[in-house]
Structure formats: C-alpha cells, structure tokens
Short mmCIF file of C-alpha atoms in Angstrom, two decimals:
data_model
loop_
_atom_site.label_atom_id
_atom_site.label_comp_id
_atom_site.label_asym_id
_atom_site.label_seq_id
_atom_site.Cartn_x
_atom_site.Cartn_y
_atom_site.Cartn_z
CA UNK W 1007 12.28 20.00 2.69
CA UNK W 1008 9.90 20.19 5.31
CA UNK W 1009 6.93 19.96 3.06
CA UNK W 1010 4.13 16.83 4.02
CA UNK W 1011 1.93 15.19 1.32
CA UNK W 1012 -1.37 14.04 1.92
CA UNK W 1013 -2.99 11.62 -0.22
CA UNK W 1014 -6.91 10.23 0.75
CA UNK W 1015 -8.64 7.25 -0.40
CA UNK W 1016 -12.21 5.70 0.65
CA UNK W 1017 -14.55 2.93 0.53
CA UNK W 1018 -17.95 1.94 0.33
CA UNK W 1019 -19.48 -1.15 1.60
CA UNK W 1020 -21.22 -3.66 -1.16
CA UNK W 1021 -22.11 -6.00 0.80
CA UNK W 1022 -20.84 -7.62 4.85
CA UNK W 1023 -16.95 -7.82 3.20
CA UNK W 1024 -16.65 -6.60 0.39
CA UNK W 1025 -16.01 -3.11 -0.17
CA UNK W 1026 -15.66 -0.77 -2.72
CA UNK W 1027 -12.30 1.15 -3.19
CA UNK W 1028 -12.13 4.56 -3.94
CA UNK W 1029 -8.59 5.38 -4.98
CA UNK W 1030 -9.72 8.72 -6.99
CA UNK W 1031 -10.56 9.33 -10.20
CA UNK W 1032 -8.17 6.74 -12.18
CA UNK W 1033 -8.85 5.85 -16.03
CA UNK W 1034 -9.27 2.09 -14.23
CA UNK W 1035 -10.86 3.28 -11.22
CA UNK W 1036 -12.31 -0.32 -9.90
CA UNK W 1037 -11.28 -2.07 -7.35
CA UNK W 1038 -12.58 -3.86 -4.48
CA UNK W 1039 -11.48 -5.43 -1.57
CA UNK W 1040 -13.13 -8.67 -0.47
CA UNK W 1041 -12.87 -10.46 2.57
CA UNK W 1042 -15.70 -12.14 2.41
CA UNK W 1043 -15.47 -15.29 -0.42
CA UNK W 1044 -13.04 -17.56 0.11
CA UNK W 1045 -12.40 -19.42 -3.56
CA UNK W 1046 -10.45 -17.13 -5.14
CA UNK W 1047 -13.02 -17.25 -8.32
CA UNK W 1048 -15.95 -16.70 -6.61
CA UNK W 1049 -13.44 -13.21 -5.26
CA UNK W 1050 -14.87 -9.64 -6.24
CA UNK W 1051 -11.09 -8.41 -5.75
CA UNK W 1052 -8.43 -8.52 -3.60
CA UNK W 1053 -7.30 -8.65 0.22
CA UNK W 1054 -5.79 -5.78 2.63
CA UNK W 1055 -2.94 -8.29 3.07
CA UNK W 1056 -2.18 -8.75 -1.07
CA UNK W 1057 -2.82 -4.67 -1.16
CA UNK W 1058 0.02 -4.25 1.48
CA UNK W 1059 2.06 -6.55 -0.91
CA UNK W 1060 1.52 -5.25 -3.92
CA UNK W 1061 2.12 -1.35 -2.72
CA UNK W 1062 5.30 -2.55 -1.52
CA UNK W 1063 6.32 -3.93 -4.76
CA UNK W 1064 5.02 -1.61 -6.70
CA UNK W 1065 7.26 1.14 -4.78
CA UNK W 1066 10.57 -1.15 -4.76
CA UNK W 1067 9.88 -1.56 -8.72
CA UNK W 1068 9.64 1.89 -9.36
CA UNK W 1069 12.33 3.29 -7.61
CA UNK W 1070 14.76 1.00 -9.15
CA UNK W 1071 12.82 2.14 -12.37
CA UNK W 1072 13.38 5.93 -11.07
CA UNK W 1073 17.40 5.12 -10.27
CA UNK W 1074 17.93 4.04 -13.82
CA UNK W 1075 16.06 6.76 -15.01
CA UNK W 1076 17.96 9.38 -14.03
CA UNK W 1077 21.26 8.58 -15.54
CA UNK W 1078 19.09 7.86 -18.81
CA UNK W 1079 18.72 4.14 -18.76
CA UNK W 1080 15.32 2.88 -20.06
CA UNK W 1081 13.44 -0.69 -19.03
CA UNK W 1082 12.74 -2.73 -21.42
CA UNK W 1083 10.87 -5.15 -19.50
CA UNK W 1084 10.38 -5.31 -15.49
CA UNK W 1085 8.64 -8.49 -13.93
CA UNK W 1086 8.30 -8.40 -9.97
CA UNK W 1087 7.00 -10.55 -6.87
CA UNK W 1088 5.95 -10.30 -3.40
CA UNK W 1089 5.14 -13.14 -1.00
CA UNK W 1090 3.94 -11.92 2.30
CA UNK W 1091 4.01 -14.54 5.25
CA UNK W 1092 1.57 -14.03 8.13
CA UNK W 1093 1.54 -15.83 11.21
CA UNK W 1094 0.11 -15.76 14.85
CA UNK W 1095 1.57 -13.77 17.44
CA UNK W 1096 1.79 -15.32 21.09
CA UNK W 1097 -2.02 -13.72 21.33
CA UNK W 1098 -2.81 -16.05 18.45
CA UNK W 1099 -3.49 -13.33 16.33
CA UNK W 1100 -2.57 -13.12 12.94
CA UNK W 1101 0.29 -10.78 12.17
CA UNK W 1102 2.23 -9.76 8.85
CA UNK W 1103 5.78 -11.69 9.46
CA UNK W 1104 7.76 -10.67 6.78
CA UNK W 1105 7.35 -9.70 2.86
CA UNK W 1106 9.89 -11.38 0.24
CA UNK W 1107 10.21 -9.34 -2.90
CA UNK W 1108 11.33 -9.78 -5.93
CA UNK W 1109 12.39 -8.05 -8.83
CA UNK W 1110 13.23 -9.29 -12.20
CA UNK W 1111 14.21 -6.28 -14.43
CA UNK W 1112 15.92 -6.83 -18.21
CA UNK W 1113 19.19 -5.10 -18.54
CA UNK W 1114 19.93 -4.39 -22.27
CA UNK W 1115 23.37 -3.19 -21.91
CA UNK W 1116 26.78 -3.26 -20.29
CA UNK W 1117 26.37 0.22 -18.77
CA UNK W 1118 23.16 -0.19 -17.96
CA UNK W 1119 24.67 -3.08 -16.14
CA UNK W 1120 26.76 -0.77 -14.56
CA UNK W 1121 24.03 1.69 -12.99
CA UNK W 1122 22.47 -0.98 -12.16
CA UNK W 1123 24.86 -2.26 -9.87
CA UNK W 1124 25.04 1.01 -8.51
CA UNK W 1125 21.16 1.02 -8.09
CA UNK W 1126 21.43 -1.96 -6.25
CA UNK W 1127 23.21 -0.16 -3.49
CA UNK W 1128 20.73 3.00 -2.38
CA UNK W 1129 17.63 1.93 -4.57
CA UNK W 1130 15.06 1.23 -1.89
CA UNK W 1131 16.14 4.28 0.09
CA UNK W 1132 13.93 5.93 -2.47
CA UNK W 1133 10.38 3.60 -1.56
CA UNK W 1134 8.51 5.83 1.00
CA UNK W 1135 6.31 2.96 1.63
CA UNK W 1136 8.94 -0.16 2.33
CA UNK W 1137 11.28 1.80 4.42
CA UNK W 1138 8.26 2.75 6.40
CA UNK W 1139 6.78 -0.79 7.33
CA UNK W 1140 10.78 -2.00 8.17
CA UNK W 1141 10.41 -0.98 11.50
CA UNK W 1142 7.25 -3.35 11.80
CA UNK W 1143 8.34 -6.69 9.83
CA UNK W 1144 11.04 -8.07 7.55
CA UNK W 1145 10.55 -6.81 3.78
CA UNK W 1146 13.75 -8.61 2.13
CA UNK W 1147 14.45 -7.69 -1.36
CA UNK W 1148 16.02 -10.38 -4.21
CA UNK W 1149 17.28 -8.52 -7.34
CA UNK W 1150 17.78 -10.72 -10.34
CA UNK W 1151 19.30 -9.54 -13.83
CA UNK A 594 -8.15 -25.64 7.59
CA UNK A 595 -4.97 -23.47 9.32
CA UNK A 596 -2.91 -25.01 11.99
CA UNK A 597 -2.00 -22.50 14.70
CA UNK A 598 1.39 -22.84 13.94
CA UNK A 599 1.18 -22.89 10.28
CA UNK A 600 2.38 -19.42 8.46
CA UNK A 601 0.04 -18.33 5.83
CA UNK A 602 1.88 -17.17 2.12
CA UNK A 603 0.43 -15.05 -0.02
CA UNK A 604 1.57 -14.24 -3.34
CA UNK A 605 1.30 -10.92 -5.95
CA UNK A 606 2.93 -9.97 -9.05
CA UNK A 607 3.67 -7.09 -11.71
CA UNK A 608 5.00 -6.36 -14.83
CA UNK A 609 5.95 -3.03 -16.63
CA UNK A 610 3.42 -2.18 -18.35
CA UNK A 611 3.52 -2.02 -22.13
CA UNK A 612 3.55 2.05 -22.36
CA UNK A 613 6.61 4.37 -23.07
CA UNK A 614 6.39 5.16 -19.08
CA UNK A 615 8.87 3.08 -16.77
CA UNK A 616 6.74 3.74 -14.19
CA UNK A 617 3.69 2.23 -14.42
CA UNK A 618 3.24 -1.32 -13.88
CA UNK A 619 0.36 -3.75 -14.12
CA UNK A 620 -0.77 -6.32 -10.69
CA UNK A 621 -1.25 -9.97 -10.84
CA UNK A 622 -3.79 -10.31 -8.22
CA UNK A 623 -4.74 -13.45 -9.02
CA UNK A 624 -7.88 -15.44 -10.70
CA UNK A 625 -10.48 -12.91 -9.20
CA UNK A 626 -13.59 -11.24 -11.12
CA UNK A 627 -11.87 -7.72 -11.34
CA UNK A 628 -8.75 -8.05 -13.13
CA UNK A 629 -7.54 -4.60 -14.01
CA UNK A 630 -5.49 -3.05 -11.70
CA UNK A 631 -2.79 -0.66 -11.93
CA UNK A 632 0.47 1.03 -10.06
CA UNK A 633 1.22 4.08 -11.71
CA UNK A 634 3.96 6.28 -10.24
CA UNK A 635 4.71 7.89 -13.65
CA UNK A 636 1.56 10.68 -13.68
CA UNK A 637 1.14 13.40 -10.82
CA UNK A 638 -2.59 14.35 -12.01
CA UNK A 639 -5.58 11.68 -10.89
CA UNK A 640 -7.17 12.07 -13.92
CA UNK A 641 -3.88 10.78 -16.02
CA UNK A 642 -3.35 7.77 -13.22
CA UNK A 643 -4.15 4.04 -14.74
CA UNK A 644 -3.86 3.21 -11.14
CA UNK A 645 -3.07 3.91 -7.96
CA UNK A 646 0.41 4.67 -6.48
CA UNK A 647 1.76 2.39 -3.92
CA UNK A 648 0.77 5.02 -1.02
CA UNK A 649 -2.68 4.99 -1.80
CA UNK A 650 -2.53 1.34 -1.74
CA UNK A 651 -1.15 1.18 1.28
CA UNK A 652 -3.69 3.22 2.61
CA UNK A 653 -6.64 1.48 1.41
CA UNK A 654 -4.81 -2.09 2.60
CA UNK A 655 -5.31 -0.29 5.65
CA UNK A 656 -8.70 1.04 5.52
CA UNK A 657 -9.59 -2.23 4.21
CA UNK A 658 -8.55 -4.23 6.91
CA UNK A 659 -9.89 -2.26 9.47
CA UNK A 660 -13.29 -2.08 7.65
CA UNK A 661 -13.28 -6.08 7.31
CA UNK A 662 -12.59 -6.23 10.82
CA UNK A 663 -14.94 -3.63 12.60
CA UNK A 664 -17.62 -6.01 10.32
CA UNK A 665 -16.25 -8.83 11.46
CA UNK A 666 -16.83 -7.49 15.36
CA UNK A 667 -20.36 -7.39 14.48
CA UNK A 668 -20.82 -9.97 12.70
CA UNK A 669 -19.39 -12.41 15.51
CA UNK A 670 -22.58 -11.55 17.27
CA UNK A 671 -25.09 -11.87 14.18
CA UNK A 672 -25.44 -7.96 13.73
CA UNK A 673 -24.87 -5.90 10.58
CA UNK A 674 -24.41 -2.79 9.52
CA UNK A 675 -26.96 -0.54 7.52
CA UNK A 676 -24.46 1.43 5.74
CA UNK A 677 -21.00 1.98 5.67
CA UNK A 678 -18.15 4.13 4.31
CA UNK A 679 -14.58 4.66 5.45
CA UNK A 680 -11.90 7.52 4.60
CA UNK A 681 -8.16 6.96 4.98
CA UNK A 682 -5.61 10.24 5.04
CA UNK A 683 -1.90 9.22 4.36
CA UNK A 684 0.73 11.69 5.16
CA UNK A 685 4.02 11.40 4.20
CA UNK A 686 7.04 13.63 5.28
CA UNK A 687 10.97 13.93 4.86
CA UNK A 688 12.84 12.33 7.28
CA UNK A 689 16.25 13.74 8.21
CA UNK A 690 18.08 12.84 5.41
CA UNK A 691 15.41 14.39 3.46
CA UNK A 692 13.72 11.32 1.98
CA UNK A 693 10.38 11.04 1.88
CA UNK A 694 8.35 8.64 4.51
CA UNK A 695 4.70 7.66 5.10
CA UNK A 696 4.10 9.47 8.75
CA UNK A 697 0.80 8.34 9.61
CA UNK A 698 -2.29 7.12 7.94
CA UNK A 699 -5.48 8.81 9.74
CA UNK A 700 -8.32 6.57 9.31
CA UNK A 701 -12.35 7.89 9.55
CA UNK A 702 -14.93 4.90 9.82
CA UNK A 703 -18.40 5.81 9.59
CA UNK A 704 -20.99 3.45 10.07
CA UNK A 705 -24.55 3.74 10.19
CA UNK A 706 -26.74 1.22 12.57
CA UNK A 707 -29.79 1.75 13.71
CA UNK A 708 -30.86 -1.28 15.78
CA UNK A 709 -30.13 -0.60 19.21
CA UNK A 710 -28.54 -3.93 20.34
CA UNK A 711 -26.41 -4.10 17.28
CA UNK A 712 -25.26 -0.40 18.29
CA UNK A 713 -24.18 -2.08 21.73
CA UNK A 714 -22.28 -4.54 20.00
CA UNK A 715 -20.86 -1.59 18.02
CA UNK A 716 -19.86 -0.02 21.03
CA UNK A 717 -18.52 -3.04 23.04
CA UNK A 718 -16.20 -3.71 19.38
CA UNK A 719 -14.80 -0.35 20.45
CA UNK A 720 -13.46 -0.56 23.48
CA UNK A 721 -9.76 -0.44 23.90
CA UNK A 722 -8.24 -4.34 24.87
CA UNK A 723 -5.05 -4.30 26.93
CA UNK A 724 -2.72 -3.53 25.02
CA UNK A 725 -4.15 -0.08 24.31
CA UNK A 726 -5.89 -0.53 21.05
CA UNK A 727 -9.45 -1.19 20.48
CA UNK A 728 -10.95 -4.98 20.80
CA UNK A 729 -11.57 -4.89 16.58
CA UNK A 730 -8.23 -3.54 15.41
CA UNK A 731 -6.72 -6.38 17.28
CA UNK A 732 -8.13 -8.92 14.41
CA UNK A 733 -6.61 -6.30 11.31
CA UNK A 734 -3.61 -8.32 10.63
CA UNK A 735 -2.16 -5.35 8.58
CA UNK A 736 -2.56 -2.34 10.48
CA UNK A 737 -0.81 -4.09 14.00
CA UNK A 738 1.71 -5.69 11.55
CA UNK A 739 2.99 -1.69 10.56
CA UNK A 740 2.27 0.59 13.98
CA UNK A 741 6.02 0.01 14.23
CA UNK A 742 6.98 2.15 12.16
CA UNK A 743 3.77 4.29 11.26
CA UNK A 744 0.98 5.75 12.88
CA UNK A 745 -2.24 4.28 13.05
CA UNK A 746 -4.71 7.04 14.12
CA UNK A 747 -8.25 5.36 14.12
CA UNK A 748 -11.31 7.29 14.97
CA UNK A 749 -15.18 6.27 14.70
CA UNK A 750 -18.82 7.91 13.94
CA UNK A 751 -21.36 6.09 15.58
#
C-alpha cells in the first residue's frame, strides 16, 4: 500500500517553441508540443494547456471504463470531451480556471445500466490525475448515457 | 486579440478506440500536422503502449509549459537558446484510503547557452518573484494552475 510509482518523460527542443515529446517508446511515439504557431494548421502539435485536458479525460474515461470492467460489462463505444477555461488572475496572469468534462459512453443493456449507475457514484475516485488537480481548479464531470 | 477579462476555452476530445481493449482511447487534438495520438491505460509494458497514459501526459503538459515559458523569458529580451532538453519525474502514491495520487512531478531543465549576455538573461529569468516562485514559472499557466494540489519541484542546469 505504501508503494510510489514513478513514471519519466522528456523533451527536446525543434525549434524556439516547439518541442519534441518523449513519452517512451510507444508504437505512435510522436508528439510535439508547440507554442509557437498560432493557426492551428500551420501547428506541429498540441499545447501544455490541451495536454492537461486531454490527460484528464483520458483518466475520467478510463476509470469509468475500469468500473464497468470489473463486474464484466464491456464498451461498445465511448466518446468524451474536455473544455478547459483559463483566465487571468488579479496578477493578470493566465491561470487554468476550471476543466468541464464530458463523457458520452453507449450502454447496451439494462444491467449494464445498472453498474453504471453505480459507477456514476465512486468512478472518478479511481483517476489519479483529476482528483489530484481538484485542489487547484474546478474539473466538473457531465455523464451522459 | 484577448480582452483582459475575457476567459480563454479550449477544447479536446476522444473516442474508444476501435480495439478489443476498453482502455485505450484515441485524442482529437484538433486540425494540427501530427494527428496520431493515443491514451492507452490498457498495456503496462512501453513497448505495447499506442500512447501515453494520462500521467505521462500530465507530466509532459507540465514540462511543456515550463519549457515554453523559460523560452519565452529569453526570448522577451531577443536571446535564444543553443540547445535544449527537459526531463519530468511523476510520482504517484496512495493516499489514505489507499487510492492512488500523483505526489509531485520533479522537473530537470537543461539548457545550453553560450553567449554571455543571453546567460544573464538566463539567470535574471531565474530568480524567484514574490510570491516565492521563479520570475518564468509565473507565465506557465499550467503548472501555477495545479501547485494546489501537487508538487511542483523545478530545478535548472545552466
């Protein structure tokens, strides 16, 4: 129980803001973070601020996933969102606000139903990441089936 | 243009992904040149991971931002950097009612200047502001947003 993980990533400057990630050695191992362009097209990948977003969707997702899963209940389709709002602080700096979530997941069944509802109660106690950040901002959670 | 008083949304999406795993999902970054990216929480071995896990994104949203921002410092005065590489260390541990919790994330920037007067700038872009942190991290909108509730540990090679 009193065991601590430790996970490492790295990057690699391209060029002034963009960076190279280095999340490990992933069958898709390329990503980049890019602070630099501004039109989204012109963008060699993504922002710290749409990285904190996504992690904390990603682990809200799967533990609902990972809930289900353990009484047997299988996903057939799982869509989610995140919309992070920044704003200035009375420094005038920007600051994360809060992070709306969303998660769309397809319940097949009446019992799935069921765990489901249970889910809905102690789900996100499982995400190490969004119970972490609570203490800094708002992450508020919208379950739809 | 951004009106002090105007908050700024940004939006990101998944889906599951098409495997048999329910635990691997795939982003929607949005219209940008690299496409592919992955969560996968399914596969405890890198080398089976389409992606990363939502840890080691937080991490590198991290990392990231206090890269970008360190750069930024410099850059505010015209210097630049001739080489640069970061390393982030998450740690997660139980918290009493045994569920696990990112701890701290210990970040390692190392950047290499040369030129003596960017190398002051360097130095000035490290010095710690008033409220205890240094000048750059104040403009890393994501790693002031989270000290709350995790540990920012932040230390520099120059």
């Amino acid at each position: 129980m009193t065991t601590e993980l430790n996970t490492k990533v790295g990057l690699k400057q391209v060029e002034e803001m963009v960076f190279k990630g280095d999340l490990g050695s992933f069958k898709i191992d390329n990503l980049y973070i890019d602070e630099r362009n501004v039109e989204k097209a012109e963008k060699n990948g993504t922002s710290p601020t749409k990285l904190l977003a996504l992690s904390v969707l990603g682990c809200l997702a799967a533990s609902f996933s990972y809930c289900l899963q353990k009484k047997n209940f299988t996903l057939s389709d799982l869509e989610g969102k995140a919309s992070v709002t920044i704003s200035r602080n009375e420094k005038g700096f920007w600051r994360v606000k809060k992070i709306d979530v969303e998660i769309i997941p397809k319940i097949d069944t009446p019992e799935m139903r069921k765990r489901a509802d249970q889910c809905t109660k102690f789900f996100e106690q499982y995400c190490i990441v969004a119970e972490s950040l609570r203490k800094g901002f708002e992450v508020n959670v919208d379950l739809k089936y | 243009m951004i009106r002090i008083s105007e908050d700024v949304k940004t939006k990101v999406g998944i889906t599951l992904d098409e495997s048999e795993s329910q635990m691997v999902f795939k982003c929607d970054l949005g219209n940008m040149k690299v496409k592919d990216c992955y969560i996968d929480e399914e596969h405890p071995q890198e080398v089976d991971m389409l992606g990363p896990n939502p840890s080691r994104l937080l991490g590198l949203a991290i990392l990231g931002c206090l890269s970008a921002s360190f750069i930024f410092c410099l850059k505010k005065r015209k210097f630049k950097v001739d080489d640069f590489s970061a390393e982030a260390e998450v740690i997660i541990s139980r918290n009493e009612k045994g569920f696990l919790r990112v701890k701290n994330i210990d970040i390692n920037i190392k950047p290499n200047i040369t030129d003596p007067d960017a190398l002051k700038r360097a130095k000035q872009c490290l010095k710690t502001a008033k409220d205890g942190v240094s000048f750059f991290e104040q403009y890393c909108t994501v790693t002031q947003s989270i000290r709350s509730g995790i540990d920012v540990n932040v230390t520099i090679d120059l």
